[in-house]
Amino acid sequence: MPKKIVIALGGNALGNNLEEQRKAVKITAKAIADLAEEGHQVIVSHGNGPQVGMIHLAMSEYHKIDPKTSEPELAVSVAMSQGYIGNDLEAALREELLNRGINKPVATLITQVLVDPSDPAFSKPTKPIGSFMTKEEADVLIAKGENVVEDAGRGYRRVVASPKPVDIAEIESIRALCDAGQIVITCGGGGIPVVKKGNALCGVPAVIDKDFASAKLAQLLNADCLIILTAVEKVAINFNKPDQKWLSEISVEEAKKYIEEGHFAPGSMLPKVQAAIQFAESNKKGYALITLLEKAKDAIDGKSGTIIK
């Protein structure tokens, strides 16, 4: 049966620079096209780790050269990364579909994701952004109220919050495009982080985890399946230990138990499993899948990946 699928692409699906990205998206497009060819309705989200860092660094360096220019804003850097990643991914996917005789529109949507200004993450920023600085450069930012920490003796780096997404500003537009039969690329890099002030949406210095944003997207679209792509075919407990065990299907309760037992690494598999739980709990008829990019079609057919429901 055709399904409505939100697929969250990881960094390995996009490469680490412009040249790598243009090669990687051609491979990525094949995996997405496989799902579309099966008749599934596909919505694509993606990370932006190296890309947003390059943009933000470039803008920072330009500001140093010409102080009259505006200081870089992280929300702006995220928006720019959505545009240029979406452009490459959209072009590769459209070409792959046409090569298969599938005339299906593909649209990239610059997406704002709302966060709660009272989210506890804002009181404890942890995500490093930008380049390394000297202590003197760090002191200038600290005097401006920025959060800066020393990074393992390599210098100082600015850190920002990673709040949870609470809503997606463009969700009705995304839904309309999906209902019109288009493949939508959205919530890139977790979305542009914004807070609501009256009728205005204002960008904030934060980084939204793309897996949590993808789970929120799947929830709001009432998707049948959320696929979170990673570097391994399945989730494992006791990973890299003699008693390692690959998991094919687990319940939400089992997943929570494994988290409590410390089986999943923070910043790696942990947020993926947490996002999978979030979606599975929000949609009792749906389920989450964690697997490799090239195994996405097999996972939907029940031949690969880890199902959490």
PDB file of C-alpha atoms in Angstrom:
ATOM      1  CA  MET A   1       0.000   0.000   0.000  1.00  0.00           C
ATOM      2  CA  PRO A   2       1.316   3.491  -0.830  1.00  0.00           C
ATOM      3  CA  LYS A   3       2.434   5.404   2.240  1.00  0.00           C
ATOM      4  CA  LYS A   4       3.022   9.011   3.175  1.00  0.00           C
ATOM      5  CA  ILE A   5       6.714   9.016   4.126  1.00  0.00           C
ATOM      6  CA  VAL A   6       8.888  11.687   5.697  1.00  0.00           C
ATOM      7  CA  ILE A   7      12.524  10.849   5.022  1.00  0.00           C
ATOM      8  CA  ALA A   8      15.239  12.604   7.053  1.00  0.00           C
ATOM      9  CA  LEU A   9      18.582  12.690   5.245  1.00  0.00           C
ATOM     10  CA  GLY A  10      21.785  12.654   7.272  1.00  0.00           C
ATOM     11  CA  GLY A  11      25.109  14.277   6.466  1.00  0.00           C
ATOM     12  CA  ASN A  12      26.377  11.262   4.516  1.00  0.00           C
ATOM     13  CA  ALA A  13      23.588  11.886   2.001  1.00  0.00           C
ATOM     14  CA  LEU A  14      24.898  15.387   1.228  1.00  0.00           C
ATOM     15  CA  GLY A  15      28.709  15.353   1.423  1.00  0.00           C
ATOM     16  CA  ASN A  16      30.973  17.876   3.148  1.00  0.00           C
ATOM     17  CA  ASN A  17      31.543  20.496   0.461  1.00  0.00           C
ATOM     18  CA  LEU A  18      30.000  21.716  -2.782  1.00  0.00           C
ATOM     19  CA  GLU A  19      31.744  19.165  -5.002  1.00  0.00           C
ATOM     20  CA  GLU A  20      30.944  16.258  -2.679  1.00  0.00           C
ATOM     21  CA  GLN A  21      27.361  17.456  -2.319  1.00  0.00           C
ATOM     22  CA  ARG A  22      26.701  17.441  -6.060  1.00  0.00           C
ATOM     23  CA  LYS A  23      28.000  13.880  -6.288  1.00  0.00           C
ATOM     24  CA  ALA A  24      26.208  12.699  -3.139  1.00  0.00           C
ATOM     25  CA  VAL A  25      22.776  14.029  -4.084  1.00  0.00           C
ATOM     26  CA  LYS A  26      22.780  11.952  -7.270  1.00  0.00           C
ATOM     27  CA  ILE A  27      23.051   8.813  -5.131  1.00  0.00           C
ATOM     28  CA  THR A  28      20.537  10.190  -2.646  1.00  0.00           C
ATOM     29  CA  ALA A  29      18.092  11.000  -5.447  1.00  0.00           C
ATOM     30  CA  LYS A  30      18.059   7.343  -6.531  1.00  0.00           C
ATOM     31  CA  ALA A  31      16.970   6.192  -3.075  1.00  0.00           C
ATOM     32  CA  ILE A  32      14.200   8.812  -2.906  1.00  0.00           C
ATOM     33  CA  ALA A  33      13.084   8.041  -6.468  1.00  0.00           C
ATOM     34  CA  ASP A  34      12.840   4.344  -5.539  1.00  0.00           C
ATOM     35  CA  LEU A  35      10.171   5.248  -2.984  1.00  0.00           C
ATOM     36  CA  ALA A  36       8.335   7.594  -5.358  1.00  0.00           C
ATOM     37  CA  GLU A  37       8.378   4.945  -8.087  1.00  0.00           C
ATOM     38  CA  GLU A  38       6.656   2.551  -5.675  1.00  0.00           C
ATOM     39  CA  GLY A  39       3.819   5.074  -5.426  1.00  0.00           C
ATOM     40  CA  HIS A  40       4.691   6.472  -2.002  1.00  0.00           C
ATOM     41  CA  GLN A  41       4.139  10.138  -1.188  1.00  0.00           C
ATOM     42  CA  VAL A  42       7.556  11.453  -0.140  1.00  0.00           C
ATOM     43  CA  ILE A  43       8.507  14.506   1.913  1.00  0.00           C
ATOM     44  CA  VAL A  44      12.239  15.117   2.329  1.00  0.00           C
ATOM     45  CA  SER A  45      14.074  16.833   5.179  1.00  0.00           C
ATOM     46  CA  HIS A  46      17.828  17.077   5.588  1.00  0.00           C
ATOM     47  CA  GLY A  47      20.712  18.164   7.791  1.00  0.00           C
ATOM     48  CA  ASN A  48      23.038  21.076   7.051  1.00  0.00           C
ATOM     49  CA  GLY A  49      25.952  20.602   9.468  1.00  0.00           C
ATOM     50  CA  PRO A  50      28.989  21.369   7.316  1.00  0.00           C
ATOM     51  CA  GLN A  51      27.085  23.638   4.927  1.00  0.00           C
ATOM     52  CA  VAL A  52      25.695  26.059   7.520  1.00  0.00           C
ATOM     53  CA  GLY A  53      29.114  26.178   9.167  1.00  0.00           C
ATOM     54  CA  MET A  54      30.791  27.187   5.908  1.00  0.00           C
ATOM     55  CA  ILE A  55      28.195  29.895   5.248  1.00  0.00           C
ATOM     56  CA  HIS A  56      28.393  31.311   8.756  1.00  0.00           C
ATOM     57  CA  LEU A  57      32.194  31.310   8.679  1.00  0.00           C
ATOM     58  CA  ALA A  58      32.267  33.065   5.310  1.00  0.00           C
ATOM     59  CA  MET A  59      29.902  35.766   6.553  1.00  0.00           C
ATOM     60  CA  SER A  60      31.930  36.152   9.757  1.00  0.00           C
ATOM     61  CA  GLU A  61      35.175  36.567   7.838  1.00  0.00           C
ATOM     62  CA  TYR A  62      33.594  39.088   5.493  1.00  0.00           C
ATOM     63  CA  HIS A  63      32.372  41.093   8.490  1.00  0.00           C
ATOM     64  CA  LYS A  64      35.943  41.154   9.834  1.00  0.00           C
ATOM     65  CA  ILE A  65      37.187  42.528   6.516  1.00  0.00           C
ATOM     66  CA  ASP A  66      34.387  45.068   6.260  1.00  0.00           C
ATOM     67  CA  PRO A  67      32.954  45.878   9.737  1.00  0.00           C
ATOM     68  CA  LYS A  68      30.308  48.093   8.119  1.00  0.00           C
ATOM     69  CA  THR A  69      28.512  44.960   6.964  1.00  0.00           C
ATOM     70  CA  SER A  70      26.018  43.259   9.264  1.00  0.00           C
ATOM     71  CA  GLU A  71      27.248  40.657  11.720  1.00  0.00           C
ATOM     72  CA  PRO A  72      26.120  37.180  10.620  1.00  0.00           C
ATOM     73  CA  GLU A  73      22.898  35.812  12.071  1.00  0.00           C
ATOM     74  CA  LEU A  74      22.581  32.056  12.459  1.00  0.00           C
ATOM     75  CA  ALA A  75      18.960  32.054  11.262  1.00  0.00           C
ATOM     76  CA  VAL A  76      20.092  33.735   8.029  1.00  0.00           C
ATOM     77  CA  SER A  77      22.857  31.153   7.552  1.00  0.00           C
ATOM     78  CA  VAL A  78      20.333  28.326   8.009  1.00  0.00           C
ATOM     79  CA  ALA A  79      18.025  29.917   5.424  1.00  0.00           C
ATOM     80  CA  MET A  80      20.887  30.193   2.927  1.00  0.00           C
ATOM     81  CA  SER A  81      21.885  26.567   3.508  1.00  0.00           C
ATOM     82  CA  GLN A  82      18.292  25.449   2.876  1.00  0.00           C
ATOM     83  CA  GLY A  83      18.363  27.245  -0.464  1.00  0.00           C
ATOM     84  CA  TYR A  84      21.580  25.869  -1.876  1.00  0.00           C
ATOM     85  CA  ILE A  85      21.194  22.316  -0.545  1.00  0.00           C
ATOM     86  CA  GLY A  86      17.613  22.262  -1.780  1.00  0.00           C
ATOM     87  CA  ASN A  87      18.703  23.488  -5.198  1.00  0.00           C
ATOM     88  CA  ASP A  88      21.177  20.632  -5.696  1.00  0.00           C
ATOM     89  CA  LEU A  89      18.890  17.983  -4.209  1.00  0.00           C
ATOM     90  CA  GLU A  90      15.868  19.172  -6.178  1.00  0.00           C
ATOM     91  CA  ALA A  91      17.798  19.188  -9.469  1.00  0.00           C
ATOM     92  CA  ALA A  92      19.230  15.695  -8.918  1.00  0.00           C
ATOM     93  CA  LEU A  93      15.868  14.267  -7.882  1.00  0.00           C
ATOM     94  CA  ARG A  94      13.981  15.807 -10.807  1.00  0.00           C
ATOM     95  CA  GLU A  95      16.582  14.405 -13.233  1.00  0.00           C
ATOM     96  CA  GLU A  96      16.421  10.938 -11.670  1.00  0.00           C
ATOM     97  CA  LEU A  97      12.620  10.881 -11.828  1.00  0.00           C
ATOM     98  CA  LEU A  98      12.562  11.991 -15.474  1.00  0.00           C
ATOM     99  CA  ASN A  99      15.176   9.338 -16.311  1.00  0.00           C
ATOM    100  CA  ARG A 100      12.631   6.815 -15.032  1.00  0.00           C
ATOM    101  CA  GLY A 101       9.779   8.358 -17.002  1.00  0.00           C
ATOM    102  CA  ILE A 102       8.204   9.883 -13.882  1.00  0.00           C
ATOM    103  CA  ASN A 103       6.989  13.447 -14.405  1.00  0.00           C
ATOM    104  CA  LYS A 104       6.545  14.494 -10.775  1.00  0.00           C
ATOM    105  CA  PRO A 105       7.189  18.082  -9.591  1.00  0.00           C
ATOM    106  CA  VAL A 106       9.795  18.658  -6.874  1.00  0.00           C
ATOM    107  CA  ALA A 107       9.727  21.799  -4.738  1.00  0.00           C
ATOM    108  CA  THR A 108      12.108  23.175  -2.119  1.00  0.00           C
ATOM    109  CA  LEU A 109      10.434  25.222   0.586  1.00  0.00           C
ATOM    110  CA  ILE A 110      12.395  27.610   2.810  1.00  0.00           C
ATOM    111  CA  THR A 111      10.990  26.637   6.187  1.00  0.00           C
ATOM    112  CA  GLN A 112      10.718  28.402   9.540  1.00  0.00           C
ATOM    113  CA  VAL A 113      10.340  26.202  12.616  1.00  0.00           C
ATOM    114  CA  LEU A 114       8.936  27.666  15.803  1.00  0.00           C
ATOM    115  CA  VAL A 115      10.612  27.072  19.140  1.00  0.00           C
ATOM    116  CA  ASP A 116       9.536  28.013  22.655  1.00  0.00           C
ATOM    117  CA  PRO A 117      11.531  31.009  23.992  1.00  0.00           C
ATOM    118  CA  SER A 118      11.212  29.469  27.474  1.00  0.00           C
ATOM    119  CA  ASP A 119      12.731  26.149  26.350  1.00  0.00           C
ATOM    120  CA  PRO A 120      15.333  25.139  28.994  1.00  0.00           C
ATOM    121  CA  ALA A 121      17.905  24.727  26.196  1.00  0.00           C
ATOM    122  CA  PHE A 122      18.203  28.525  25.973  1.00  0.00           C
ATOM    123  CA  SER A 123      19.560  28.665  29.522  1.00  0.00           C
ATOM    124  CA  LYS A 124      22.232  26.076  28.723  1.00  0.00           C
ATOM    125  CA  PRO A 125      23.623  26.505  25.177  1.00  0.00           C
ATOM    126  CA  THR A 126      25.698  23.523  24.060  1.00  0.00           C
ATOM    127  CA  LYS A 127      25.985  23.550  20.255  1.00  0.00           C
ATOM    128  CA  PRO A 128      29.294  25.015  18.989  1.00  0.00           C
ATOM    129  CA  ILE A 129      29.120  27.147  15.857  1.00  0.00           C
ATOM    130  CA  GLY A 130      31.555  29.219  13.838  1.00  0.00           C
ATOM    131  CA  SER A 131      35.341  29.207  13.816  1.00  0.00           C
ATOM    132  CA  PHE A 132      37.797  28.969  16.696  1.00  0.00           C
ATOM    133  CA  MET A 133      38.772  32.248  18.337  1.00  0.00           C
ATOM    134  CA  THR A 134      41.527  33.596  20.511  1.00  0.00           C
ATOM    135  CA  LYS A 135      40.743  34.578  24.092  1.00  0.00           C
ATOM    136  CA  GLU A 136      40.834  38.235  23.076  1.00  0.00           C
ATOM    137  CA  GLU A 137      38.254  37.655  20.327  1.00  0.00           C
ATOM    138  CA  ALA A 138      36.147  35.580  22.715  1.00  0.00           C
ATOM    139  CA  ASP A 139      36.191  38.335  25.330  1.00  0.00           C
ATOM    140  CA  VAL A 140      34.730  40.792  22.800  1.00  0.00           C
ATOM    141  CA  LEU A 141      31.776  38.469  22.163  1.00  0.00           C
ATOM    142  CA  ILE A 142      31.313  37.726  25.859  1.00  0.00           C
ATOM    143  CA  ALA A 143      31.120  41.472  26.510  1.00  0.00           C
ATOM    144  CA  LYS A 144      28.279  41.591  23.964  1.00  0.00           C
ATOM    145  CA  GLY A 145      26.402  38.902  25.881  1.00  0.00           C
ATOM    146  CA  GLU A 146      27.320  35.973  23.650  1.00  0.00           C
ATOM    147  CA  ASN A 147      27.918  32.471  25.043  1.00  0.00           C
ATOM    148  CA  VAL A 148      31.501  31.361  24.391  1.00  0.00           C
ATOM    149  CA  VAL A 149      33.344  28.305  25.716  1.00  0.00           C
ATOM    150  CA  GLU A 150      36.863  26.913  25.461  1.00  0.00           C
ATOM    151  CA  ASP A 151      36.959  23.902  23.149  1.00  0.00           C
ATOM    152  CA  ALA A 152      39.429  21.213  24.265  1.00  0.00           C
ATOM    153  CA  GLY A 153      42.411  23.546  24.244  1.00  0.00           C
ATOM    154  CA  ARG A 154      41.932  24.391  20.562  1.00  0.00           C
ATOM    155  CA  GLY A 155      40.585  27.856  21.201  1.00  0.00           C
ATOM    156  CA  TYR A 156      37.218  29.397  21.977  1.00  0.00           C
ATOM    157  CA  ARG A 157      33.940  28.882  20.168  1.00  0.00           C
ATOM    158  CA  ARG A 158      30.506  30.409  20.372  1.00  0.00           C
ATOM    159  CA  VAL A 159      27.773  28.042  21.565  1.00  0.00           C
ATOM    160  CA  VAL A 160      24.022  28.292  20.955  1.00  0.00           C
ATOM    161  CA  ALA A 161      20.927  26.528  22.236  1.00  0.00           C
ATOM    162  CA  SER A 162      19.278  23.492  20.635  1.00  0.00           C
ATOM    163  CA  PRO A 163      15.586  23.874  21.530  1.00  0.00           C
ATOM    164  CA  LYS A 164      12.876  21.396  20.550  1.00  0.00           C
ATOM    165  CA  PRO A 165      10.606  22.323  17.611  1.00  0.00           C
ATOM    166  CA  VAL A 166       7.005  23.089  18.557  1.00  0.00           C
ATOM    167  CA  ASP A 167       5.457  24.024  15.191  1.00  0.00           C
ATOM    168  CA  ILE A 168       6.262  24.610  11.511  1.00  0.00           C
ATOM    169  CA  ALA A 169       5.221  27.976  10.090  1.00  0.00           C
ATOM    170  CA  GLU A 170       4.804  26.727   6.504  1.00  0.00           C
ATOM    171  CA  ILE A 171       3.000  23.480   7.365  1.00  0.00           C
ATOM    172  CA  GLU A 172      -0.130  24.390   5.366  1.00  0.00           C
ATOM    173  CA  SER A 173       1.983  25.156   2.296  1.00  0.00           C
ATOM    174  CA  ILE A 174       3.825  21.855   2.714  1.00  0.00           C
ATOM    175  CA  ARG A 175       0.522  20.022   3.039  1.00  0.00           C
ATOM    176  CA  ALA A 176      -0.903  21.724  -0.054  1.00  0.00           C
ATOM    177  CA  LEU A 177       2.121  20.776  -2.153  1.00  0.00           C
ATOM    178  CA  CYS A 178       1.933  17.174  -0.930  1.00  0.00           C
ATOM    179  CA  ASP A 179      -1.788  16.997  -1.688  1.00  0.00           C
ATOM    180  CA  ALA A 180      -0.989  18.269  -5.206  1.00  0.00           C
ATOM    181  CA  GLY A 181       1.285  15.256  -5.729  1.00  0.00           C
ATOM    182  CA  GLN A 182       4.606  17.078  -5.428  1.00  0.00           C
ATOM    183  CA  ILE A 183       7.733  15.917  -3.627  1.00  0.00           C
ATOM    184  CA  VAL A 184       8.597  18.561  -1.044  1.00  0.00           C
ATOM    185  CA  ILE A 185      12.075  19.309   0.337  1.00  0.00           C
ATOM    186  CA  THR A 186      11.536  21.116   3.628  1.00  0.00           C
ATOM    187  CA  CYS A 187      12.745  21.728   7.188  1.00  0.00           C
ATOM    188  CA  GLY A 188      16.365  21.790   5.979  1.00  0.00           C
ATOM    189  CA  GLY A 189      18.873  21.818   8.809  1.00  0.00           C
ATOM    190  CA  GLY A 190      16.041  21.429  11.303  1.00  0.00           C
ATOM    191  CA  GLY A 191      14.413  24.592   9.990  1.00  0.00           C
ATOM    192  CA  ILE A 192      15.113  28.283  10.509  1.00  0.00           C
ATOM    193  CA  PRO A 193      14.659  28.719  14.285  1.00  0.00           C
ATOM    194  CA  VAL A 194      12.080  31.411  15.066  1.00  0.00           C
ATOM    195  CA  VAL A 195       9.972  32.621  17.974  1.00  0.00           C
ATOM    196  CA  LYS A 196       6.630  34.360  17.727  1.00  0.00           C
ATOM    197  CA  LYS A 197       6.400  38.000  18.812  1.00  0.00           C
ATOM    198  CA  GLY A 198       2.904  39.255  18.100  1.00  0.00           C
ATOM    199  CA  ASN A 199       2.325  38.589  14.417  1.00  0.00           C
ATOM    200  CA  ALA A 200       6.058  38.471  13.676  1.00  0.00           C
ATOM    201  CA  LEU A 201       8.327  35.458  13.476  1.00  0.00           C
ATOM    202  CA  CYS A 202      11.808  36.448  14.643  1.00  0.00           C
ATOM    203  CA  GLY A 203      14.968  34.424  14.062  1.00  0.00           C
ATOM    204  CA  VAL A 204      16.891  33.316  17.146  1.00  0.00           C
ATOM    205  CA  PRO A 205      20.497  32.119  17.562  1.00  0.00           C
ATOM    206  CA  ALA A 206      19.796  28.411  17.884  1.00  0.00           C
ATOM    207  CA  VAL A 207      20.208  25.067  16.127  1.00  0.00           C
ATOM    208  CA  ILE A 208      17.239  22.712  15.822  1.00  0.00           C
ATOM    209  CA  ASP A 209      18.061  19.015  15.588  1.00  0.00           C
ATOM    210  CA  LYS A 210      16.894  17.897  12.125  1.00  0.00           C
ATOM    211  CA  ASP A 211      15.654  14.539  13.414  1.00  0.00           C
ATOM    212  CA  PHE A 212      13.340  16.192  15.946  1.00  0.00           C
ATOM    213  CA  ALA A 213      12.179  18.657  13.284  1.00  0.00           C
ATOM    214  CA  SER A 214      11.510  15.723  10.942  1.00  0.00           C
ATOM    215  CA  ALA A 215       9.502  13.959  13.665  1.00  0.00           C
ATOM    216  CA  LYS A 216       7.412  17.112  14.170  1.00  0.00           C
ATOM    217  CA  LEU A 217       6.944  17.379  10.385  1.00  0.00           C
ATOM    218  CA  ALA A 218       5.794  13.754  10.162  1.00  0.00           C
ATOM    219  CA  GLN A 219       3.457  14.282  13.099  1.00  0.00           C
ATOM    220  CA  LEU A 220       1.830  17.419  11.627  1.00  0.00           C
ATOM    221  CA  LEU A 221       1.401  15.739   8.232  1.00  0.00           C
ATOM    222  CA  ASN A 222      -0.041  12.603   9.839  1.00  0.00           C
ATOM    223  CA  ALA A 223       2.551  10.566   7.935  1.00  0.00           C
ATOM    224  CA  ASP A 224       2.480   6.788   7.895  1.00  0.00           C
ATOM    225  CA  CYS A 225       6.229   6.492   8.331  1.00  0.00           C
ATOM    226  CA  LEU A 226       9.237   8.530   9.403  1.00  0.00           C
ATOM    227  CA  ILE A 227      12.527   7.242   7.979  1.00  0.00           C
ATOM    228  CA  ILE A 228      15.637   8.525   9.743  1.00  0.00           C
ATOM    229  CA  LEU A 229      18.750   7.737   7.734  1.00  0.00           C
ATOM    230  CA  THR A 230      22.074   7.129   9.426  1.00  0.00           C
ATOM    231  CA  ALA A 231      25.425   5.410   8.904  1.00  0.00           C
ATOM    232  CA  VAL A 232      24.321   1.903   9.944  1.00  0.00           C
ATOM    233  CA  GLU A 233      21.668  -0.463   8.597  1.00  0.00           C
ATOM    234  CA  LYS A 234      20.038  -1.051  11.973  1.00  0.00           C
ATOM    235  CA  VAL A 235      20.092   0.211  15.538  1.00  0.00           C
ATOM    236  CA  ALA A 236      22.112  -1.921  17.948  1.00  0.00           C
ATOM    237  CA  ILE A 237      22.384  -2.373  21.686  1.00  0.00           C
ATOM    238  CA  ASN A 238      25.822  -3.005  23.199  1.00  0.00           C
ATOM    239  CA  PHE A 239      27.221  -1.378  20.050  1.00  0.00           C
ATOM    240  CA  ASN A 240      30.821  -2.379  19.221  1.00  0.00           C
ATOM    241  CA  LYS A 241      30.891  -4.834  22.145  1.00  0.00           C
ATOM    242  CA  PRO A 242      31.192  -8.635  22.004  1.00  0.00           C
ATOM    243  CA  ASP A 243      27.487  -8.994  22.833  1.00  0.00           C
ATOM    244  CA  GLN A 244      26.321  -6.437  20.237  1.00  0.00           C
ATOM    245  CA  LYS A 245      22.774  -7.111  19.054  1.00  0.00           C
ATOM    246  CA  TRP A 246      21.097  -5.606  15.997  1.00  0.00           C
ATOM    247  CA  LEU A 247      17.445  -4.679  16.452  1.00  0.00           C
ATOM    248  CA  SER A 248      14.856  -5.277  13.718  1.00  0.00           C
ATOM    249  CA  GLU A 249      11.704  -4.124  15.521  1.00  0.00           C
ATOM    250  CA  ILE A 250      11.181  -2.671  18.989  1.00  0.00           C
ATOM    251  CA  SER A 251       8.339  -1.021  20.832  1.00  0.00           C
ATOM    252  CA  VAL A 252       8.429   2.523  22.170  1.00  0.00           C
ATOM    253  CA  GLU A 253       8.676   1.069  25.674  1.00  0.00           C
ATOM    254  CA  GLU A 254      11.677  -1.078  24.720  1.00  0.00           C
ATOM    255  CA  ALA A 255      13.358   1.913  23.058  1.00  0.00           C
ATOM    256  CA  LYS A 256      12.899   3.995  26.222  1.00  0.00           C
ATOM    257  CA  LYS A 257      14.338   1.154  28.307  1.00  0.00           C
ATOM    258  CA  TYR A 258      17.428   0.948  26.095  1.00  0.00           C
ATOM    259  CA  ILE A 259      17.891   4.734  26.405  1.00  0.00           C
ATOM    260  CA  GLU A 260      17.758   4.482  30.209  1.00  0.00           C
ATOM    261  CA  GLU A 261      20.374   1.725  30.051  1.00  0.00           C
ATOM    262  CA  GLY A 262      22.673   4.038  28.070  1.00  0.00           C
ATOM    263  CA  HIS A 263      22.873   2.024  24.848  1.00  0.00           C
ATOM    264  CA  PHE A 264      22.766   5.006  22.459  1.00  0.00           C
ATOM    265  CA  ALA A 265      25.484   7.649  22.158  1.00  0.00           C
ATOM    266  CA  PRO A 266      24.488  11.308  22.689  1.00  0.00           C
ATOM    267  CA  GLY A 267      24.916  13.348  19.529  1.00  0.00           C
ATOM    268  CA  SER A 268      24.811  10.169  17.446  1.00  0.00           C
ATOM    269  CA  MET A 269      22.146   7.461  17.707  1.00  0.00           C
ATOM    270  CA  LEU A 270      20.416   8.843  20.826  1.00  0.00           C
ATOM    271  CA  PRO A 271      18.599  11.803  19.198  1.00  0.00           C
ATOM    272  CA  LYS A 272      17.524   9.580  16.287  1.00  0.00           C
ATOM    273  CA  VAL A 273      15.920   7.059  18.624  1.00  0.00           C
ATOM    274  CA  GLN A 274      14.354   9.862  20.678  1.00  0.00           C
ATOM    275  CA  ALA A 275      12.908  11.448  17.535  1.00  0.00           C
ATOM    276  CA  ALA A 276      11.601   8.058  16.391  1.00  0.00           C
ATOM    277  CA  ILE A 277       9.888   7.615  19.767  1.00  0.00           C
ATOM    278  CA  GLN A 278       8.395  11.114  19.536  1.00  0.00           C
ATOM    279  CA  PHE A 279       6.767  10.333  16.188  1.00  0.00           C
ATOM    280  CA  ALA A 280       5.639   6.811  17.112  1.00  0.00           C
ATOM    281  CA  GLU A 281       3.958   8.119  20.254  1.00  0.00           C
ATOM    282  CA  SER A 282       2.198  10.886  18.320  1.00  0.00           C
ATOM    283  CA  ASN A 283       0.781   8.557  15.648  1.00  0.00           C
ATOM    284  CA  LYS A 284      -0.423   5.174  16.858  1.00  0.00           C
ATOM    285  CA  LYS A 285      -1.041   4.050  13.261  1.00  0.00           C
ATOM    286  CA  GLY A 286       2.410   5.108  12.095  1.00  0.00           C
ATOM    287  CA  TYR A 287       5.927   3.933  12.792  1.00  0.00           C
ATOM    288  CA  ALA A 288       9.521   5.114  12.557  1.00  0.00           C
ATOM    289  CA  LEU A 289      12.391   3.450  10.700  1.00  0.00           C
ATOM    290  CA  ILE A 290      16.111   3.945  11.229  1.00  0.00           C
ATOM    291  CA  THR A 291      18.373   2.630   8.476  1.00  0.00           C
ATOM    292  CA  LEU A 292      20.953   3.319   5.761  1.00  0.00           C
ATOM    293  CA  LEU A 293      20.160   5.511   2.762  1.00  0.00           C
ATOM    294  CA  GLU A 294      20.582   2.658   0.277  1.00  0.00           C
ATOM    295  CA  LYS A 295      18.338   0.410   2.397  1.00  0.00           C
ATOM    296  CA  ALA A 296      15.370   2.820   2.541  1.00  0.00           C
ATOM    297  CA  LYS A 297      13.255   0.916  -0.009  1.00  0.00           C
ATOM    298  CA  ASP A 298      14.064  -2.449   1.595  1.00  0.00           C
ATOM    299  CA  ALA A 299      13.206  -1.013   5.005  1.00  0.00           C
ATOM    300  CA  ILE A 300       9.758   0.099   3.825  1.00  0.00           C
ATOM    301  CA  ASP A 301       9.259  -3.451   2.487  1.00  0.00           C
ATOM    302  CA  GLY A 302      10.201  -4.842   5.910  1.00  0.00           C
ATOM    303  CA  LYS A 303      13.528  -6.298   4.761  1.00  0.00           C
ATOM    304  CA  SER A 304      15.928  -3.985   6.604  1.00  0.00           C
ATOM    305  CA  GLY A 305      16.266  -1.287   9.224  1.00  0.00           C
ATOM    306  CA  THR A 306      14.962  -0.930  12.751  1.00  0.00           C
ATOM    307  CA  ILE A 307      11.240  -0.304  13.214  1.00  0.00           C
ATOM    308  CA  ILE A 308      10.089   1.586  16.294  1.00  0.00           C
ATOM    309  CA  LYS A 309       6.342   1.623  16.961  1.00  0.00           C
TER     310      LYS A 309
END
